[in-house]
């Protein structure tokens, strides 16, 4: 079974094979994860920009595509004409902290669904948690200030959804990353967290089906990667909903911090 957005240009290579190869390559590059503790909650508000892509694993018969070139294309972005006049003051605030983006270990959403946050990691060296191509793209601008990622599982402890917040110094850099990740999510991706041993969850088997989404806020791009922990390729609608709901939860937290006027 194949999950996928209609009309997304993947190029000649099989997109999911590329994604699997790239995820393994990123995991090997990642050096450390810094755990942080949970803090207080924040008010939820609506997201302001959205986009998404889905992938699924193939049957494993295809030859793995070679990793894409790490050379990033030159990309520029400018502010829209209707950008808020308060933007300079918003950008002068510190970037969102991990305990503000992911304030609770136990999360209950508006529909009653419950999730447990089983891992939380943050770093100011954003390249640790992303593909070399995405890191090279970010280096063209003023840089990423912080990457924070949280791993969630549902009440049945079946799913594994990694939600990652990339916060930037400028809106232009956030827009550039969002645009490139939307056009080519295989190349410009963030890595999924593996569950820590104390979580009691399995590591998702390589080549497993996954759902991938992203949203943009004032100065951050929020990514969500969702998979079944056992690597199942069934229940596409269920894993899609969990991934999108947790993405929206985190995005609401980020928007509430980055633009308090919207609360």
Tab-separated table of C-alpha atoms in Angstrom:
chain	number	residue	atom	x	y	z
A	1	UNK	CA	0.000	0.000	0.000
A	2	UNK	CA	1.242	3.504	-0.795
A	3	UNK	CA	0.390	6.632	1.115
A	4	UNK	CA	0.917	9.869	-0.795
A	5	UNK	CA	-0.231	13.381	-1.602
A	6	UNK	CA	-1.551	13.730	-5.117
A	7	UNK	CA	0.632	15.679	-7.502
A	8	UNK	CA	3.732	15.863	-5.311
A	9	UNK	CA	6.821	15.823	-7.570
A	10	UNK	CA	9.193	13.120	-6.372
A	11	UNK	CA	11.513	12.798	-9.382
A	12	UNK	CA	12.608	9.531	-10.931
A	13	UNK	CA	13.754	7.753	-7.764
A	14	UNK	CA	11.306	5.921	-5.489
A	15	UNK	CA	10.544	8.545	-2.792
A	16	UNK	CA	10.108	6.224	0.139
A	17	UNK	CA	13.289	4.300	-0.579
A	18	UNK	CA	15.050	7.663	-0.616
A	19	UNK	CA	13.414	8.587	2.666
A	20	UNK	CA	14.485	5.341	4.366
A	21	UNK	CA	18.067	5.740	3.155
A	22	UNK	CA	18.144	9.356	4.277
A	23	UNK	CA	16.661	8.621	7.713
A	24	UNK	CA	19.326	5.991	8.379
A	25	UNK	CA	22.021	8.391	7.186
A	26	UNK	CA	20.760	11.148	9.470
A	27	UNK	CA	20.567	8.811	12.459
A	28	UNK	CA	24.196	7.857	11.981
A	29	UNK	CA	25.156	11.543	11.932
A	30	UNK	CA	23.221	12.519	15.014
A	31	UNK	CA	25.668	12.753	17.890
A	32	UNK	CA	23.786	13.636	21.079
A	33	UNK	CA	20.321	14.352	22.353
A	34	UNK	CA	19.832	16.617	25.316
A	35	UNK	CA	16.902	15.755	27.563
A	36	UNK	CA	14.884	18.560	29.128
A	37	UNK	CA	12.108	18.548	31.700
A	38	UNK	CA	8.473	19.451	31.183
A	39	UNK	CA	7.139	22.864	32.218
A	40	UNK	CA	3.792	24.617	32.472
A	41	UNK	CA	1.030	24.627	29.878
A	42	UNK	CA	0.152	27.328	27.349
A	43	UNK	CA	-3.029	28.472	25.626
A	44	UNK	CA	-3.858	26.855	22.296
A	45	UNK	CA	-4.634	28.953	19.206
A	46	UNK	CA	-5.037	28.350	15.488
A	47	UNK	CA	-2.128	27.770	13.099
A	48	UNK	CA	-1.497	30.343	10.386
A	49	UNK	CA	0.092	28.364	7.524
A	50	UNK	CA	-0.155	24.707	6.562
A	51	UNK	CA	1.254	22.074	4.244
A	52	UNK	CA	1.814	18.316	4.209
A	53	UNK	CA	3.113	15.193	2.527
A	54	UNK	CA	2.661	11.451	3.086
A	55	UNK	CA	4.904	8.537	2.158
A	56	UNK	CA	4.716	4.784	2.493
A	57	UNK	CA	7.178	1.941	2.280
A	58	UNK	CA	7.321	-0.247	-0.771
A	59	UNK	CA	7.622	-3.997	-0.910
A	60	UNK	CA	11.360	-3.933	-0.320
A	61	UNK	CA	12.207	-5.301	-3.756
A	62	UNK	CA	13.550	-2.050	-5.200
A	63	UNK	CA	17.153	-1.000	-5.191
A	64	UNK	CA	17.906	1.770	-2.729
A	65	UNK	CA	18.362	5.132	-4.365
A	66	UNK	CA	21.712	6.845	-3.764
A	67	UNK	CA	21.669	9.652	-1.221
A	68	UNK	CA	20.924	13.031	-2.811
A	69	UNK	CA	23.645	15.616	-3.195
A	70	UNK	CA	24.248	17.740	-0.115
A	71	UNK	CA	24.592	20.872	-2.257
A	72	UNK	CA	21.638	23.141	-1.537
A	73	UNK	CA	20.092	25.264	-4.266
A	74	UNK	CA	20.262	29.006	-3.798
A	75	UNK	CA	16.845	30.089	-2.503
A	76	UNK	CA	15.608	33.520	-1.491
A	77	UNK	CA	12.452	34.527	0.335
A	78	UNK	CA	10.885	37.902	1.033
A	79	UNK	CA	8.200	39.066	3.416
A	80	UNK	CA	4.639	39.335	2.064
A	81	UNK	CA	3.213	42.804	1.644
A	82	UNK	CA	0.689	42.140	4.422
A	83	UNK	CA	3.309	41.104	7.014
A	84	UNK	CA	2.259	42.364	10.475
A	85	UNK	CA	3.757	45.670	11.559
A	86	UNK	CA	4.590	44.110	14.946
A	87	UNK	CA	6.925	41.572	13.328
A	88	UNK	CA	10.196	43.248	14.444
A	89	UNK	CA	9.121	43.192	18.094
A	90	UNK	CA	7.948	39.578	17.788
A	91	UNK	CA	11.287	38.518	16.337
A	92	UNK	CA	13.172	40.296	19.110
A	93	UNK	CA	11.774	37.829	21.654
A	94	UNK	CA	13.803	34.713	22.529
A	95	UNK	CA	12.922	31.598	20.544
A	96	UNK	CA	10.465	29.195	22.111
A	97	UNK	CA	11.887	26.897	24.787
A	98	UNK	CA	11.274	23.129	24.866
A	99	UNK	CA	8.967	23.308	27.880
A	100	UNK	CA	6.844	25.903	26.074
A	101	UNK	CA	6.553	23.946	22.825
A	102	UNK	CA	5.879	20.657	24.619
A	103	UNK	CA	4.605	21.574	28.078
A	104	UNK	CA	3.146	18.252	29.249
A	105	UNK	CA	4.125	14.591	29.332
A	106	UNK	CA	0.477	13.550	29.196
A	107	UNK	CA	-1.549	15.242	26.466
A	108	UNK	CA	-5.316	15.138	26.050
A	109	UNK	CA	-6.642	16.715	22.869
A	110	UNK	CA	-10.053	18.278	22.300
A	111	UNK	CA	-11.454	15.054	20.817
A	112	UNK	CA	-10.568	13.143	23.977
A	113	UNK	CA	-7.593	11.279	22.524
A	114	UNK	CA	-4.627	10.873	24.852
A	115	UNK	CA	-0.896	10.754	24.129
A	116	UNK	CA	2.230	10.284	26.209
A	117	UNK	CA	5.404	12.201	25.538
A	118	UNK	CA	8.131	9.578	25.914
A	119	UNK	CA	11.152	11.636	24.859
A	120	UNK	CA	12.156	15.268	24.559
A	121	UNK	CA	15.393	16.509	23.008
A	122	UNK	CA	16.746	19.939	22.157
A	123	UNK	CA	19.888	21.454	20.674
A	124	UNK	CA	21.151	24.735	19.311
A	125	UNK	CA	23.163	22.784	16.724
A	126	UNK	CA	20.162	22.146	14.496
A	127	UNK	CA	22.193	20.163	11.955
A	128	UNK	CA	22.270	17.246	14.424
A	129	UNK	CA	18.618	16.469	13.758
A	130	UNK	CA	18.209	16.974	10.020
A	131	UNK	CA	19.477	15.964	6.612
A	132	UNK	CA	22.719	17.541	5.330
A	133	UNK	CA	20.733	19.133	2.519
A	134	UNK	CA	18.398	20.905	4.937
A	135	UNK	CA	21.362	22.015	7.040
A	136	UNK	CA	23.076	23.418	3.935
A	137	UNK	CA	19.909	25.289	2.966
A	138	UNK	CA	19.666	26.847	6.423
A	139	UNK	CA	23.313	27.922	6.293
A	140	UNK	CA	22.483	30.173	3.332
A	141	UNK	CA	20.548	32.439	5.685
A	142	UNK	CA	21.038	33.640	9.241
A	143	UNK	CA	20.674	30.203	10.719
A	144	UNK	CA	18.479	28.069	12.948
A	145	UNK	CA	18.487	29.114	16.613
A	146	UNK	CA	17.039	25.961	18.169
A	147	UNK	CA	15.719	22.510	17.269
A	148	UNK	CA	13.398	20.806	19.752
A	149	UNK	CA	11.840	17.396	19.124
A	150	UNK	CA	9.347	15.345	21.129
A	151	UNK	CA	8.313	11.725	20.641
A	152	UNK	CA	4.691	10.814	21.405
A	153	UNK	CA	2.795	7.532	21.556
A	154	UNK	CA	-0.958	6.952	21.794
A	155	UNK	CA	-2.867	5.414	24.698
A	156	UNK	CA	-2.428	1.955	23.160
A	157	UNK	CA	1.317	2.623	22.807
A	158	UNK	CA	1.085	1.609	19.182
A	159	UNK	CA	2.061	4.795	17.360
A	160	UNK	CA	5.278	6.800	17.374
A	161	UNK	CA	4.965	10.436	16.283
A	162	UNK	CA	7.969	12.763	16.357
A	163	UNK	CA	7.117	16.471	16.356
A	164	UNK	CA	10.028	18.844	15.713
A	165	UNK	CA	10.163	22.629	16.075
A	166	UNK	CA	12.833	24.477	14.071
A	167	UNK	CA	13.071	28.131	15.128
A	168	UNK	CA	14.863	30.757	13.025
A	169	UNK	CA	16.247	34.257	13.422
A	170	UNK	CA	14.265	35.532	10.433
A	171	UNK	CA	10.871	34.921	8.903
A	172	UNK	CA	12.526	34.644	5.486
A	173	UNK	CA	14.597	31.656	6.586
A	174	UNK	CA	11.558	29.936	8.090
A	175	UNK	CA	9.614	30.544	4.871
A	176	UNK	CA	12.456	29.189	2.746
A	177	UNK	CA	12.702	25.987	4.783
A	178	UNK	CA	8.938	25.513	4.766
A	179	UNK	CA	8.763	25.974	0.998
A	180	UNK	CA	11.628	23.598	0.209
A	181	UNK	CA	10.418	20.948	2.651
A	182	UNK	CA	6.969	21.141	1.068
A	183	UNK	CA	8.351	20.767	-2.457
A	184	UNK	CA	10.918	18.042	-1.655
A	185	UNK	CA	10.224	16.495	1.757
A	186	UNK	CA	12.513	13.534	1.053
A	187	UNK	CA	15.602	15.698	0.748
A	188	UNK	CA	14.751	18.487	3.197
A	189	UNK	CA	13.719	16.496	6.241
A	190	UNK	CA	14.202	16.269	9.983
A	191	UNK	CA	14.983	12.979	11.695
A	192	UNK	CA	12.513	10.946	13.746
A	193	UNK	CA	13.468	10.192	17.349
A	194	UNK	CA	14.058	6.598	18.403
A	195	UNK	CA	12.324	5.729	21.691
A	196	UNK	CA	14.669	5.657	24.693
A	197	UNK	CA	15.058	2.259	26.419
A	198	UNK	CA	13.052	3.375	29.447
A	199	UNK	CA	10.013	4.062	27.252
A	200	UNK	CA	9.505	0.343	26.618
A	201	UNK	CA	8.676	0.939	22.951
A	202	UNK	CA	10.193	-0.832	19.951
A	203	UNK	CA	12.354	0.980	17.417
A	204	UNK	CA	10.365	1.326	14.205
A	205	UNK	CA	11.728	-1.168	11.623
A	206	UNK	CA	13.584	0.414	8.687
A	207	UNK	CA	11.393	0.788	5.613
A	208	UNK	CA	8.147	1.177	7.585
A	209	UNK	CA	5.284	3.306	6.268
A	210	UNK	CA	5.061	6.850	7.557
A	211	UNK	CA	3.033	10.064	7.501
A	212	UNK	CA	4.800	13.426	7.196
A	213	UNK	CA	3.346	16.882	7.760
A	214	UNK	CA	4.558	20.408	8.464
A	215	UNK	CA	3.204	23.821	9.514
A	216	UNK	CA	4.775	27.272	9.644
A	217	UNK	CA	4.334	29.833	12.413
A	218	UNK	CA	5.771	33.340	12.796
A	219	UNK	CA	9.415	32.243	12.898
A	220	UNK	CA	9.350	28.445	13.187
A	221	UNK	CA	8.598	25.410	11.065
A	222	UNK	CA	6.939	22.518	12.889
A	223	UNK	CA	7.385	19.030	11.420
A	224	UNK	CA	5.558	15.807	12.352
A	225	UNK	CA	6.623	12.285	11.345
A	226	UNK	CA	4.184	9.514	12.305
A	227	UNK	CA	4.586	5.729	12.112
A	228	UNK	CA	3.222	2.591	13.725
A	229	UNK	CA	5.801	1.218	16.134
A	230	UNK	CA	5.600	-2.273	14.634
A	231	UNK	CA	6.074	-0.946	11.115
A	232	UNK	CA	2.520	-1.782	10.019
A	233	UNK	CA	1.320	-0.331	6.711
A	234	UNK	CA	-2.359	-0.565	7.677
A	235	UNK	CA	-4.725	1.966	9.267
A	236	UNK	CA	-3.492	4.867	7.159
A	237	UNK	CA	-6.356	7.119	8.258
A	238	UNK	CA	-5.640	6.496	11.938
A	239	UNK	CA	-1.908	7.251	11.823
A	240	UNK	CA	-2.592	10.273	9.608
A	241	UNK	CA	-5.061	11.675	12.137
A	242	UNK	CA	-2.691	11.124	15.067
A	243	UNK	CA	0.174	12.783	13.218
A	244	UNK	CA	-1.896	15.790	12.152
A	245	UNK	CA	-3.488	16.198	15.592
A	246	UNK	CA	-0.137	16.189	17.399
A	247	UNK	CA	1.316	18.559	14.808
A	248	UNK	CA	-1.580	20.944	15.407
A	249	UNK	CA	-1.162	20.658	19.177
A	250	UNK	CA	2.503	21.651	19.003
A	251	UNK	CA	1.885	24.303	16.365
A	252	UNK	CA	-0.786	25.904	18.539
A	253	UNK	CA	1.687	26.081	21.408
A	254	UNK	CA	4.327	27.704	19.210
A	255	UNK	CA	1.918	30.253	17.725
A	256	UNK	CA	0.619	31.184	21.184
A	257	UNK	CA	4.174	31.971	22.282
A	258	UNK	CA	5.413	33.648	19.110
A	259	UNK	CA	2.363	35.876	18.645
A	260	UNK	CA	0.559	36.334	21.985
A	261	UNK	CA	-1.872	38.783	20.357
A	262	UNK	CA	-3.503	35.858	18.587
A	263	UNK	CA	-4.554	34.202	21.866
